[in-house]
Amino acid sequence: SYQVVTAHNGCLQLEVTLHGLASHAAYPETGVDALQAATQLLTTLYAHNELLKTRLSKVPGITHPYLNVGRIEGGSNTNVVPGKVVLKLDRRMIPEESPAEVEAE
């Protein structure tokens, strides 16, 4: 929106690519499921939000940082073990955080 505000979270957008090995679903042992790896990463990323909620900003109107997974792309067909998954992340920062430190985290 175009509303006037006194403060807003900063934003760092990231892309994470997980590489596996595509294979036919009838022979899953010949591949490496990138989506299965992505689910483990997603669980970890969302759990990290609990820590981020404890980092409170002193700036009125801003509460805490947040990590959002806004897009997931992967797989080629229902009968294929996914060989690649891409996650698009939106990490909202508070003014007290350094963009370089957030990216390193």
PDB file of N, CA and C in Angstrom:
ATOM      1  N   SER A   1       0.840  -1.188   0.000  1.00  0.00           N
ATOM      2  CA  SER A   1       0.000   0.000   0.000  1.00  0.00           C
ATOM      3  C   SER A   1       0.881   1.246   0.000  1.00  0.00           C
ATOM      4  N   TYR A   2       0.252   2.377  -0.167  1.00  0.00           N
ATOM      5  CA  TYR A   2       0.977   3.646  -0.185  1.00  0.00           C
ATOM      6  C   TYR A   2       0.709   4.463   1.081  1.00  0.00           C
ATOM      7  N   GLN A   3       0.431   3.758   2.188  1.00  0.00           N
ATOM      8  CA  GLN A   3       0.184   4.457   3.445  1.00  0.00           C
ATOM      9  C   GLN A   3       1.490   5.022   3.992  1.00  0.00           C
ATOM     10  N   VAL A   4       1.387   6.152   4.673  1.00  0.00           N
ATOM     11  CA  VAL A   4       2.541   6.751   5.324  1.00  0.00           C
ATOM     12  C   VAL A   4       2.808   6.002   6.620  1.00  0.00           C
ATOM     13  N   VAL A   5       4.069   5.602   6.826  1.00  0.00           N
ATOM     14  CA  VAL A   5       4.456   4.898   8.047  1.00  0.00           C
ATOM     15  C   VAL A   5       5.704   5.545   8.619  1.00  0.00           C
ATOM     16  N   THR A   6       5.943   5.324   9.896  1.00  0.00           N
ATOM     17  CA  THR A   6       7.149   5.876  10.516  1.00  0.00           C
ATOM     18  C   THR A   6       8.334   4.924  10.403  1.00  0.00           C
ATOM     19  N   ALA A   7       8.065   3.652  10.208  1.00  0.00           N
ATOM     20  CA  ALA A   7       9.163   2.689  10.118  1.00  0.00           C
ATOM     21  C   ALA A   7       8.673   1.421   9.417  1.00  0.00           C
ATOM     22  N   HIS A   8       9.619   0.699   8.848  1.00  0.00           N
ATOM     23  CA  HIS A   8       9.283  -0.548   8.166  1.00  0.00           C
ATOM     24  C   HIS A   8      10.494  -1.466   8.253  1.00  0.00           C
ATOM     25  N   ASN A   9      10.232  -2.772   8.309  1.00  0.00           N
ATOM     26  CA  ASN A   9      11.328  -3.735   8.323  1.00  0.00           C
ATOM     27  C   ASN A   9      12.111  -3.664   7.019  1.00  0.00           C
ATOM     28  N   GLY A  10      13.420  -3.918   7.121  1.00  0.00           N
ATOM     29  CA  GLY A  10      14.230  -4.074   5.921  1.00  0.00           C
ATOM     30  C   GLY A  10      13.978  -5.448   5.327  1.00  0.00           C
ATOM     31  N   CYS A  11      14.456  -5.668   4.123  1.00  0.00           N
ATOM     32  CA  CYS A  11      14.177  -6.936   3.445  1.00  0.00           C
ATOM     33  C   CYS A  11      15.427  -7.448   2.745  1.00  0.00           C
ATOM     34  N   LEU A  12      15.723  -8.702   2.970  1.00  0.00           N
ATOM     35  CA  LEU A  12      16.798  -9.391   2.273  1.00  0.00           C
ATOM     36  C   LEU A  12      16.163 -10.584   1.575  1.00  0.00           C
ATOM     37  N   GLN A  13      16.249 -10.625   0.258  1.00  0.00           N
ATOM     38  CA  GLN A  13      15.675 -11.741  -0.480  1.00  0.00           C
ATOM     39  C   GLN A  13      16.785 -12.691  -0.904  1.00  0.00           C
ATOM     40  N   LEU A  14      16.540 -13.979  -0.678  1.00  0.00           N
ATOM     41  CA  LEU A  14      17.539 -15.007  -0.945  1.00  0.00           C
ATOM     42  C   LEU A  14      16.932 -16.128  -1.767  1.00  0.00           C
ATOM     43  N   GLU A  15      17.785 -16.822  -2.495  1.00  0.00           N
ATOM     44  CA  GLU A  15      17.362 -18.001  -3.236  1.00  0.00           C
ATOM     45  C   GLU A  15      18.286 -19.149  -2.847  1.00  0.00           C
ATOM     46  N   VAL A  16      17.688 -20.270  -2.478  1.00  0.00           N
ATOM     47  CA  VAL A  16      18.436 -21.456  -2.075  1.00  0.00           C
ATOM     48  C   VAL A  16      18.088 -22.583  -3.042  1.00  0.00           C
ATOM     49  N   THR A  17      19.107 -23.202  -3.627  1.00  0.00           N
ATOM     50  CA  THR A  17      18.892 -24.313  -4.549  1.00  0.00           C
ATOM     51  C   THR A  17      19.441 -25.596  -3.931  1.00  0.00           C
ATOM     52  N   LEU A  18      18.596 -26.603  -3.862  1.00  0.00           N
ATOM     53  CA  LEU A  18      19.008 -27.919  -3.370  1.00  0.00           C
ATOM     54  C   LEU A  18      19.098 -28.859  -4.571  1.00  0.00           C
ATOM     55  N   HIS A  19      20.248 -29.489  -4.739  1.00  0.00           N
ATOM     56  CA  HIS A  19      20.478 -30.388  -5.861  1.00  0.00           C
ATOM     57  C   HIS A  19      20.435 -31.829  -5.389  1.00  0.00           C
ATOM     58  N   GLY A  20      19.682 -32.645  -6.095  1.00  0.00           N
ATOM     59  CA  GLY A  20      19.635 -34.078  -5.854  1.00  0.00           C
ATOM     60  C   GLY A  20      19.988 -34.784  -7.143  1.00  0.00           C
ATOM     61  N   LEU A  21      19.327 -35.875  -7.400  1.00  0.00           N
ATOM     62  CA  LEU A  21      19.528 -36.613  -8.641  1.00  0.00           C
ATOM     63  C   LEU A  21      18.179 -37.183  -9.055  1.00  0.00           C
ATOM     64  N   ALA A  22      17.646 -36.681 -10.160  1.00  0.00           N
ATOM     65  CA  ALA A  22      16.342 -37.137 -10.636  1.00  0.00           C
ATOM     66  C   ALA A  22      16.424 -38.595 -11.067  1.00  0.00           C
ATOM     67  N   SER A  23      15.352 -39.316 -10.788  1.00  0.00           N
ATOM     68  CA  SER A  23      15.250 -40.704 -11.227  1.00  0.00           C
ATOM     69  C   SER A  23      13.777 -41.051 -11.369  1.00  0.00           C
ATOM     70  N   HIS A  24      13.507 -42.159 -12.008  1.00  0.00           N
ATOM     71  CA  HIS A  24      12.122 -42.601 -12.164  1.00  0.00           C
ATOM     72  C   HIS A  24      11.603 -43.053 -10.798  1.00  0.00           C
ATOM     73  N   ALA A  25      10.357 -42.726 -10.489  1.00  0.00           N
ATOM     74  CA  ALA A  25       9.773 -43.069  -9.187  1.00  0.00           C
ATOM     75  C   ALA A  25       9.665 -44.575  -8.975  1.00  0.00           C
ATOM     76  N   ALA A  26       9.694 -45.350 -10.042  1.00  0.00           N
ATOM     77  CA  ALA A  26       9.676 -46.808  -9.899  1.00  0.00           C
ATOM     78  C   ALA A  26      11.011 -47.333  -9.358  1.00  0.00           C
ATOM     79  N   TYR A  27      12.062 -46.507  -9.486  1.00  0.00           N
ATOM     80  CA  TYR A  27      13.399 -46.893  -9.016  1.00  0.00           C
ATOM     81  C   TYR A  27      13.996 -45.746  -8.188  1.00  0.00           C
ATOM     82  N   PRO A  28      13.343 -45.380  -7.074  1.00  0.00           N
ATOM     83  CA  PRO A  28      13.790 -44.207  -6.309  1.00  0.00           C
ATOM     84  C   PRO A  28      15.203 -44.352  -5.744  1.00  0.00           C
ATOM     85  N   GLU A  29      15.643 -45.571  -5.541  1.00  0.00           N
ATOM     86  CA  GLU A  29      16.980 -45.776  -4.979  1.00  0.00           C
ATOM     87  C   GLU A  29      18.087 -45.342  -5.948  1.00  0.00           C
ATOM     88  N   THR A  30      17.745 -45.104  -7.209  1.00  0.00           N
ATOM     89  CA  THR A  30      18.751 -44.646  -8.177  1.00  0.00           C
ATOM     90  C   THR A  30      18.875 -43.123  -8.200  1.00  0.00           C
ATOM     91  N   GLY A  31      18.068 -42.442  -7.406  1.00  0.00           N
ATOM     92  CA  GLY A  31      18.106 -40.983  -7.367  1.00  0.00           C
ATOM     93  C   GLY A  31      18.341 -40.463  -5.964  1.00  0.00           C
ATOM     94  N   VAL A  32      18.393 -39.148  -5.868  1.00  0.00           N
ATOM     95  CA  VAL A  32      18.500 -38.452  -4.580  1.00  0.00           C
ATOM     96  C   VAL A  32      17.405 -37.391  -4.585  1.00  0.00           C
ATOM     97  N   ASP A  33      16.456 -37.518  -3.674  1.00  0.00           N
ATOM     98  CA  ASP A  33      15.268 -36.676  -3.636  1.00  0.00           C
ATOM     99  C   ASP A  33      15.572 -35.294  -3.053  1.00  0.00           C
ATOM    100  N   ALA A  34      15.651 -34.296  -3.928  1.00  0.00           N
ATOM    101  CA  ALA A  34      15.931 -32.929  -3.479  1.00  0.00           C
ATOM    102  C   ALA A  34      14.785 -32.361  -2.652  1.00  0.00           C
ATOM    103  N   LEU A  35      13.568 -32.793  -2.924  1.00  0.00           N
ATOM    104  CA  LEU A  35      12.419 -32.296  -2.156  1.00  0.00           C
ATOM    105  C   LEU A  35      12.435 -32.829  -0.731  1.00  0.00           C
ATOM    106  N   GLN A  36      12.882 -34.047  -0.561  1.00  0.00           N
ATOM    107  CA  GLN A  36      13.000 -34.601   0.789  1.00  0.00           C
ATOM    108  C   GLN A  36      14.024 -33.797   1.595  1.00  0.00           C
ATOM    109  N   ALA A  37      15.124 -33.427   0.958  1.00  0.00           N
ATOM    110  CA  ALA A  37      16.118 -32.575   1.623  1.00  0.00           C
ATOM    111  C   ALA A  37      15.523 -31.204   1.932  1.00  0.00           C
ATOM    112  N   ALA A  38      14.716 -30.692   1.014  1.00  0.00           N
ATOM    113  CA  ALA A  38      14.100 -29.375   1.212  1.00  0.00           C
ATOM    114  C   ALA A  38      13.168 -29.373   2.415  1.00  0.00           C
ATOM    115  N   THR A  39      12.452 -30.476   2.644  1.00  0.00           N
ATOM    116  CA  THR A  39      11.538 -30.508   3.785  1.00  0.00           C
ATOM    117  C   THR A  39      12.303 -30.411   5.098  1.00  0.00           C
ATOM    118  N   GLN A  40      13.474 -31.020   5.158  1.00  0.00           N
ATOM    119  CA  GLN A  40      14.296 -30.915   6.374  1.00  0.00           C
ATOM    120  C   GLN A  40      14.782 -29.481   6.563  1.00  0.00           C
ATOM    121  N   LEU A  41      15.199 -28.853   5.459  1.00  0.00           N
ATOM    122  CA  LEU A  41      15.646 -27.462   5.537  1.00  0.00           C
ATOM    123  C   LEU A  41      14.496 -26.540   5.927  1.00  0.00           C
ATOM    124  N   LEU A  42      13.317 -26.749   5.352  1.00  0.00           N
ATOM    125  CA  LEU A  42      12.153 -25.923   5.686  1.00  0.00           C
ATOM    126  C   LEU A  42      11.800 -26.015   7.164  1.00  0.00           C
ATOM    127  N   THR A  43      11.861 -27.203   7.717  1.00  0.00           N
ATOM    128  CA  THR A  43      11.582 -27.391   9.147  1.00  0.00           C
ATOM    129  C   THR A  43      12.561 -26.573   9.982  1.00  0.00           C
ATOM    130  N   THR A  44      13.825 -26.595   9.604  1.00  0.00           N
ATOM    131  CA  THR A  44      14.852 -25.841  10.325  1.00  0.00           C
ATOM    132  C   THR A  44      14.639 -24.335  10.175  1.00  0.00           C
ATOM    133  N   LEU A  45      14.337 -23.901   8.960  1.00  0.00           N
ATOM    134  CA  LEU A  45      14.122 -22.465   8.729  1.00  0.00           C
ATOM    135  C   LEU A  45      12.934 -21.940   9.525  1.00  0.00           C
ATOM    136  N   TYR A  46      11.828 -22.663   9.507  1.00  0.00           N
ATOM    137  CA  TYR A  46      10.653 -22.215  10.251  1.00  0.00           C
ATOM    138  C   TYR A  46      10.884 -22.267  11.762  1.00  0.00           C
ATOM    139  N   ALA A  47      11.647 -23.224  12.236  1.00  0.00           N
ATOM    140  CA  ALA A  47      11.982 -23.274  13.668  1.00  0.00           C
ATOM    141  C   ALA A  47      12.828 -22.064  14.055  1.00  0.00           C
ATOM    142  N   HIS A  48      13.657 -21.587  13.125  1.00  0.00           N
ATOM    143  CA  HIS A  48      14.510 -20.427  13.390  1.00  0.00           C
ATOM    144  C   HIS A  48      13.675 -19.169  13.650  1.00  0.00           C
ATOM    145  N   ASN A  49      12.459 -19.122  13.126  1.00  0.00           N
ATOM    146  CA  ASN A  49      11.586 -17.974  13.382  1.00  0.00           C
ATOM    147  C   ASN A  49      11.295 -17.796  14.871  1.00  0.00           C
ATOM    148  N   GLU A  50      11.289 -18.885  15.617  1.00  0.00           N
ATOM    149  CA  GLU A  50      11.061 -18.765  17.064  1.00  0.00           C
ATOM    150  C   GLU A  50      12.175 -17.948  17.715  1.00  0.00           C
ATOM    151  N   LEU A  51      13.412 -18.159  17.286  1.00  0.00           N
ATOM    152  CA  LEU A  51      14.537 -17.356  17.782  1.00  0.00           C
ATOM    153  C   LEU A  51      14.397 -15.913  17.316  1.00  0.00           C
ATOM    154  N   LEU A  52      14.038 -15.718  16.064  1.00  0.00           N
ATOM    155  CA  LEU A  52      13.907 -14.357  15.534  1.00  0.00           C
ATOM    156  C   LEU A  52      12.857 -13.557  16.287  1.00  0.00           C
ATOM    157  N   LYS A  53      11.806 -14.205  16.743  1.00  0.00           N
ATOM    158  CA  LYS A  53      10.752 -13.509  17.492  1.00  0.00           C
ATOM    159  C   LYS A  53      11.258 -12.956  18.822  1.00  0.00           C
ATOM    160  N   THR A  54      12.382 -13.444  19.305  1.00  0.00           N
ATOM    161  CA  THR A  54      12.934 -12.948  20.573  1.00  0.00           C
ATOM    162  C   THR A  54      13.797 -11.704  20.370  1.00  0.00           C
ATOM    163  N   ARG A  55      14.126 -11.380  19.153  1.00  0.00           N
ATOM    164  CA  ARG A  55      14.922 -10.184  18.837  1.00  0.00           C
ATOM    165  C   ARG A  55      13.979  -9.019  18.585  1.00  0.00           C
ATOM    166  N   LEU A  56      13.775  -8.234  19.605  1.00  0.00           N
ATOM    167  CA  LEU A  56      12.809  -7.140  19.511  1.00  0.00           C
ATOM    168  C   LEU A  56      13.494  -5.835  19.132  1.00  0.00           C
ATOM    169  N   SER A  57      12.848  -5.087  18.252  1.00  0.00           N
ATOM    170  CA  SER A  57      13.374  -3.790  17.841  1.00  0.00           C
ATOM    171  C   SER A  57      12.953  -2.721  18.839  1.00  0.00           C
ATOM    172  N   LYS A  58      13.798  -1.715  18.973  1.00  0.00           N
ATOM    173  CA  LYS A  58      13.472  -0.573  19.824  1.00  0.00           C
ATOM    174  C   LYS A  58      12.748   0.514  19.035  1.00  0.00           C
ATOM    175  N   VAL A  59      12.592   0.308  17.736  1.00  0.00           N
ATOM    176  CA  VAL A  59      11.945   1.300  16.878  1.00  0.00           C
ATOM    177  C   VAL A  59      10.430   1.089  16.923  1.00  0.00           C
ATOM    178  N   PRO A  60       9.676   2.113  17.300  1.00  0.00           N
ATOM    179  CA  PRO A  60       8.212   1.978  17.340  1.00  0.00           C
ATOM    180  C   PRO A  60       7.663   1.581  15.968  1.00  0.00           C
ATOM    181  N   GLY A  61       6.737   0.640  15.981  1.00  0.00           N
ATOM    182  CA  GLY A  61       6.121   0.186  14.742  1.00  0.00           C
ATOM    183  C   GLY A  61       6.778  -1.043  14.137  1.00  0.00           C
ATOM    184  N   ILE A  62       7.943  -1.420  14.658  1.00  0.00           N
ATOM    185  CA  ILE A  62       8.641  -2.619  14.176  1.00  0.00           C
ATOM    186  C   ILE A  62       8.734  -3.586  15.344  1.00  0.00           C
ATOM    187  N   THR A  63       8.377  -4.826  15.124  1.00  0.00           N
ATOM    188  CA  THR A  63       8.390  -5.791  16.226  1.00  0.00           C
ATOM    189  C   THR A  63       9.653  -6.640  16.216  1.00  0.00           C
ATOM    190  N   HIS A  64       9.750  -7.577  15.299  1.00  0.00           N
ATOM    191  CA  HIS A  64      10.870  -8.528  15.286  1.00  0.00           C
ATOM    192  C   HIS A  64      11.152  -8.962  13.855  1.00  0.00           C
ATOM    193  N   PRO A  65      12.319  -9.581  13.610  1.00  0.00           N
ATOM    194  CA  PRO A  65      12.616 -10.117  12.283  1.00  0.00           C
ATOM    195  C   PRO A  65      11.735 -11.330  11.979  1.00  0.00           C
ATOM    196  N   TYR A  66      11.663 -11.693  10.692  1.00  0.00           N
ATOM    197  CA  TYR A  66      10.877 -12.845  10.285  1.00  0.00           C
ATOM    198  C   TYR A  66      11.434 -13.409   8.988  1.00  0.00           C
ATOM    199  N   LEU A  67      11.396 -14.722   8.875  1.00  0.00           N
ATOM    200  CA  LEU A  67      11.827 -15.398   7.654  1.00  0.00           C
ATOM    201  C   LEU A  67      10.615 -16.036   6.991  1.00  0.00           C
ATOM    202  N   ASN A  68      10.364 -15.658   5.754  1.00  0.00           N
ATOM    203  CA  ASN A  68       9.228 -16.194   5.004  1.00  0.00           C
ATOM    204  C   ASN A  68       9.746 -16.965   3.794  1.00  0.00           C
ATOM    205  N   VAL A  69       9.238 -18.175   3.621  1.00  0.00           N
ATOM    206  CA  VAL A  69       9.506 -18.928   2.400  1.00  0.00           C
ATOM    207  C   VAL A  69       8.326 -18.649   1.480  1.00  0.00           C
ATOM    208  N   GLY A  70       8.544 -17.816   0.480  1.00  0.00           N
ATOM    209  CA  GLY A  70       7.445 -17.350  -0.350  1.00  0.00           C
ATOM    210  C   GLY A  70       7.191 -18.174  -1.594  1.00  0.00           C
ATOM    211  N   ARG A  71       8.196 -18.962  -1.980  1.00  0.00           N
ATOM    212  CA  ARG A  71       8.010 -19.732  -3.213  1.00  0.00           C
ATOM    213  C   ARG A  71       8.881 -20.982  -3.180  1.00  0.00           C
ATOM    214  N   ILE A  72       8.321 -22.078  -3.680  1.00  0.00           N
ATOM    215  CA  ILE A  72       9.048 -23.336  -3.796  1.00  0.00           C
ATOM    216  C   ILE A  72       8.829 -23.850  -5.215  1.00  0.00           C
ATOM    217  N   GLU A  73       9.926 -24.166  -5.902  1.00  0.00           N
ATOM    218  CA  GLU A  73       9.853 -24.713  -7.250  1.00  0.00           C
ATOM    219  C   GLU A  73      10.664 -26.004  -7.276  1.00  0.00           C
ATOM    220  N   GLY A  74      10.140 -27.020  -7.937  1.00  0.00           N
ATOM    221  CA  GLY A  74      10.923 -28.242  -8.055  1.00  0.00           C
ATOM    222  C   GLY A  74      10.158 -29.372  -8.689  1.00  0.00           C
ATOM    223  N   GLY A  75      10.910 -30.371  -9.087  1.00  0.00           N
ATOM    224  CA  GLY A  75      10.307 -31.541  -9.708  1.00  0.00           C
ATOM    225  C   GLY A  75       9.943 -31.289 -11.153  1.00  0.00           C
ATOM    226  N   SER A  76       9.761 -32.379 -11.888  1.00  0.00           N
ATOM    227  CA  SER A  76       9.403 -32.248 -13.293  1.00  0.00           C
ATOM    228  C   SER A  76       8.121 -32.992 -13.643  1.00  0.00           C
ATOM    229  N   ASN A  77       7.791 -34.034 -12.849  1.00  0.00           N
ATOM    230  CA  ASN A  77       6.575 -34.786 -13.103  1.00  0.00           C
ATOM    231  C   ASN A  77       6.284 -35.643 -11.876  1.00  0.00           C
ATOM    232  N   THR A  78       5.057 -36.128 -11.766  1.00  0.00           N
ATOM    233  CA  THR A  78       4.681 -36.915 -10.591  1.00  0.00           C
ATOM    234  C   THR A  78       5.390 -38.253 -10.514  1.00  0.00           C
ATOM    235  N   ASN A  79       5.888 -38.746 -11.625  1.00  0.00           N
ATOM    236  CA  ASN A  79       6.555 -40.051 -11.617  1.00  0.00           C
ATOM    237  C   ASN A  79       8.076 -39.932 -11.611  1.00  0.00           C
ATOM    238  N   VAL A  80       8.577 -38.760 -11.225  1.00  0.00           N
ATOM    239  CA  VAL A  80      10.018 -38.518 -11.204  1.00  0.00           C
ATOM    240  C   VAL A  80      10.434 -38.028  -9.817  1.00  0.00           C
ATOM    241  N   VAL A  81      11.459 -38.667  -9.249  1.00  0.00           N
ATOM    242  CA  VAL A  81      12.054 -38.189  -7.993  1.00  0.00           C
ATOM    243  C   VAL A  81      12.685 -36.827  -8.301  1.00  0.00           C
ATOM    244  N   PRO A  82      12.315 -35.779  -7.548  1.00  0.00           N
ATOM    245  CA  PRO A  82      12.813 -34.441  -7.859  1.00  0.00           C
ATOM    246  C   PRO A  82      14.334 -34.331  -7.721  1.00  0.00           C
ATOM    247  N   GLY A  83      14.966 -33.859  -8.783  1.00  0.00           N
ATOM    248  CA  GLY A  83      16.413 -33.682  -8.770  1.00  0.00           C
ATOM    249  C   GLY A  83      16.861 -32.294  -8.361  1.00  0.00           C
ATOM    250  N   LYS A  84      15.922 -31.345  -8.284  1.00  0.00           N
ATOM    251  CA  LYS A  84      16.279 -29.966  -7.928  1.00  0.00           C
ATOM    252  C   LYS A  84      15.072 -29.283  -7.311  1.00  0.00           C
ATOM    253  N   VAL A  85      15.321 -28.518  -6.262  1.00  0.00           N
ATOM    254  CA  VAL A  85      14.286 -27.711  -5.620  1.00  0.00           C
ATOM    255  C   VAL A  85      14.879 -26.337  -5.339  1.00  0.00           C
ATOM    256  N   VAL A  86      14.113 -25.293  -5.629  1.00  0.00           N
ATOM    257  CA  VAL A  86      14.542 -23.919  -5.377  1.00  0.00           C
ATOM    258  C   VAL A  86      13.582 -23.285  -4.381  1.00  0.00           C
ATOM    259  N   LEU A  87      14.131 -22.701  -3.325  1.00  0.00           N
ATOM    260  CA  LEU A  87      13.355 -21.977  -2.318  1.00  0.00           C
ATOM    261  C   LEU A  87      13.645 -20.489  -2.471  1.00  0.00           C
ATOM    262  N   LYS A  88      12.602 -19.671  -2.463  1.00  0.00           N
ATOM    263  CA  LYS A  88      12.778 -18.217  -2.504  1.00  0.00           C
ATOM    264  C   LYS A  88      12.382 -17.674  -1.136  1.00  0.00           C
ATOM    265  N   LEU A  89      13.334 -17.018  -0.490  1.00  0.00           N
ATOM    266  CA  LEU A  89      13.171 -16.562   0.890  1.00  0.00           C
ATOM    267  C   LEU A  89      13.092 -15.046   0.963  1.00  0.00           C
ATOM    268  N   ASP A  90      12.327 -14.575   1.911  1.00  0.00           N
ATOM    269  CA  ASP A  90      12.200 -13.153   2.212  1.00  0.00           C
ATOM    270  C   ASP A  90      12.499 -13.012   3.705  1.00  0.00           C
ATOM    271  N   ARG A  91      13.641 -12.440   4.033  1.00  0.00           N
ATOM    272  CA  ARG A  91      14.049 -12.277   5.438  1.00  0.00           C
ATOM    273  C   ARG A  91      13.857 -10.826   5.830  1.00  0.00           C
ATOM    274  N   ARG A  92      12.872 -10.579   6.674  1.00  0.00           N
ATOM    275  CA  ARG A  92      12.614  -9.223   7.156  1.00  0.00           C
ATOM    276  C   ARG A  92      13.553  -8.912   8.313  1.00  0.00           C
ATOM    277  N   MET A  93      14.216  -7.763   8.214  1.00  0.00           N
ATOM    278  CA  MET A  93      15.212  -7.359   9.210  1.00  0.00           C
ATOM    279  C   MET A  93      14.708  -6.179  10.028  1.00  0.00           C
ATOM    280  N   ILE A  94      15.205  -6.099  11.249  1.00  0.00           N
ATOM    281  CA  ILE A  94      14.941  -4.926  12.074  1.00  0.00           C
ATOM    282  C   ILE A  94      16.144  -3.986  11.953  1.00  0.00           C
ATOM    283  N   PRO A  95      15.972  -2.688  12.259  1.00  0.00           N
ATOM    284  CA  PRO A  95      17.067  -1.733  12.091  1.00  0.00           C
ATOM    285  C   PRO A  95      18.333  -2.092  12.878  1.00  0.00           C
ATOM    286  N   GLU A  96      18.171  -2.829  13.960  1.00  0.00           N
ATOM    287  CA  GLU A  96      19.329  -3.185  14.783  1.00  0.00           C
ATOM    288  C   GLU A  96      20.194  -4.288  14.151  1.00  0.00           C
ATOM    289  N   GLU A  97      19.729  -4.878  13.069  1.00  0.00           N
ATOM    290  CA  GLU A  97      20.480  -5.957  12.432  1.00  0.00           C
ATOM    291  C   GLU A  97      21.314  -5.440  11.261  1.00  0.00           C
ATOM    292  N   SER A  98      22.419  -6.099  11.028  1.00  0.00           N
ATOM    293  CA  SER A  98      23.288  -5.806   9.888  1.00  0.00           C
ATOM    294  C   SER A  98      22.924  -6.738   8.733  1.00  0.00           C
ATOM    295  N   PRO A  99      22.715  -6.209   7.532  1.00  0.00           N
ATOM    296  CA  PRO A  99      22.397  -7.080   6.396  1.00  0.00           C
ATOM    297  C   PRO A  99      23.457  -8.158   6.152  1.00  0.00           C
ATOM    298  N   ALA A 100      24.714  -7.829   6.315  1.00  0.00           N
ATOM    299  CA  ALA A 100      25.784  -8.818   6.112  1.00  0.00           C
ATOM    300  C   ALA A 100      25.694  -9.929   7.138  1.00  0.00           C
ATOM    301  N   GLU A 101      25.409  -9.577   8.398  1.00  0.00           N
ATOM    302  CA  GLU A 101      25.278 -10.609   9.454  1.00  0.00           C
ATOM    303  C   GLU A 101      24.041 -11.470   9.235  1.00  0.00           C
ATOM    304  N   VAL A 102      22.955 -10.856   8.765  1.00  0.00           N
ATOM    305  CA  VAL A 102      21.719 -11.617   8.497  1.00  0.00           C
ATOM    306  C   VAL A 102      21.973 -12.616   7.380  1.00  0.00           C
ATOM    307  N   GLU A 103      22.646 -12.183   6.329  1.00  0.00           N
ATOM    308  CA  GLU A 103      22.928 -13.093   5.223  1.00  0.00           C
ATOM    309  C   GLU A 103      23.850 -14.228   5.655  1.00  0.00           C
ATOM    310  N   ALA A 104      24.827 -13.925   6.487  1.00  0.00           N
ATOM    311  CA  ALA A 104      25.742 -14.954   6.989  1.00  0.00           C
ATOM    312  C   ALA A 104      25.022 -15.952   7.894  1.00  0.00           C
ATOM    313  N   GLU A 105      24.026 -15.464   8.630  1.00  0.00           N
ATOM    314  CA  GLU A 105      23.262 -16.323   9.543  1.00  0.00           C
ATOM    315  C   GLU A 105      22.466 -17.349   8.768  1.00  0.00           C
TER     316      GLU A 105
END
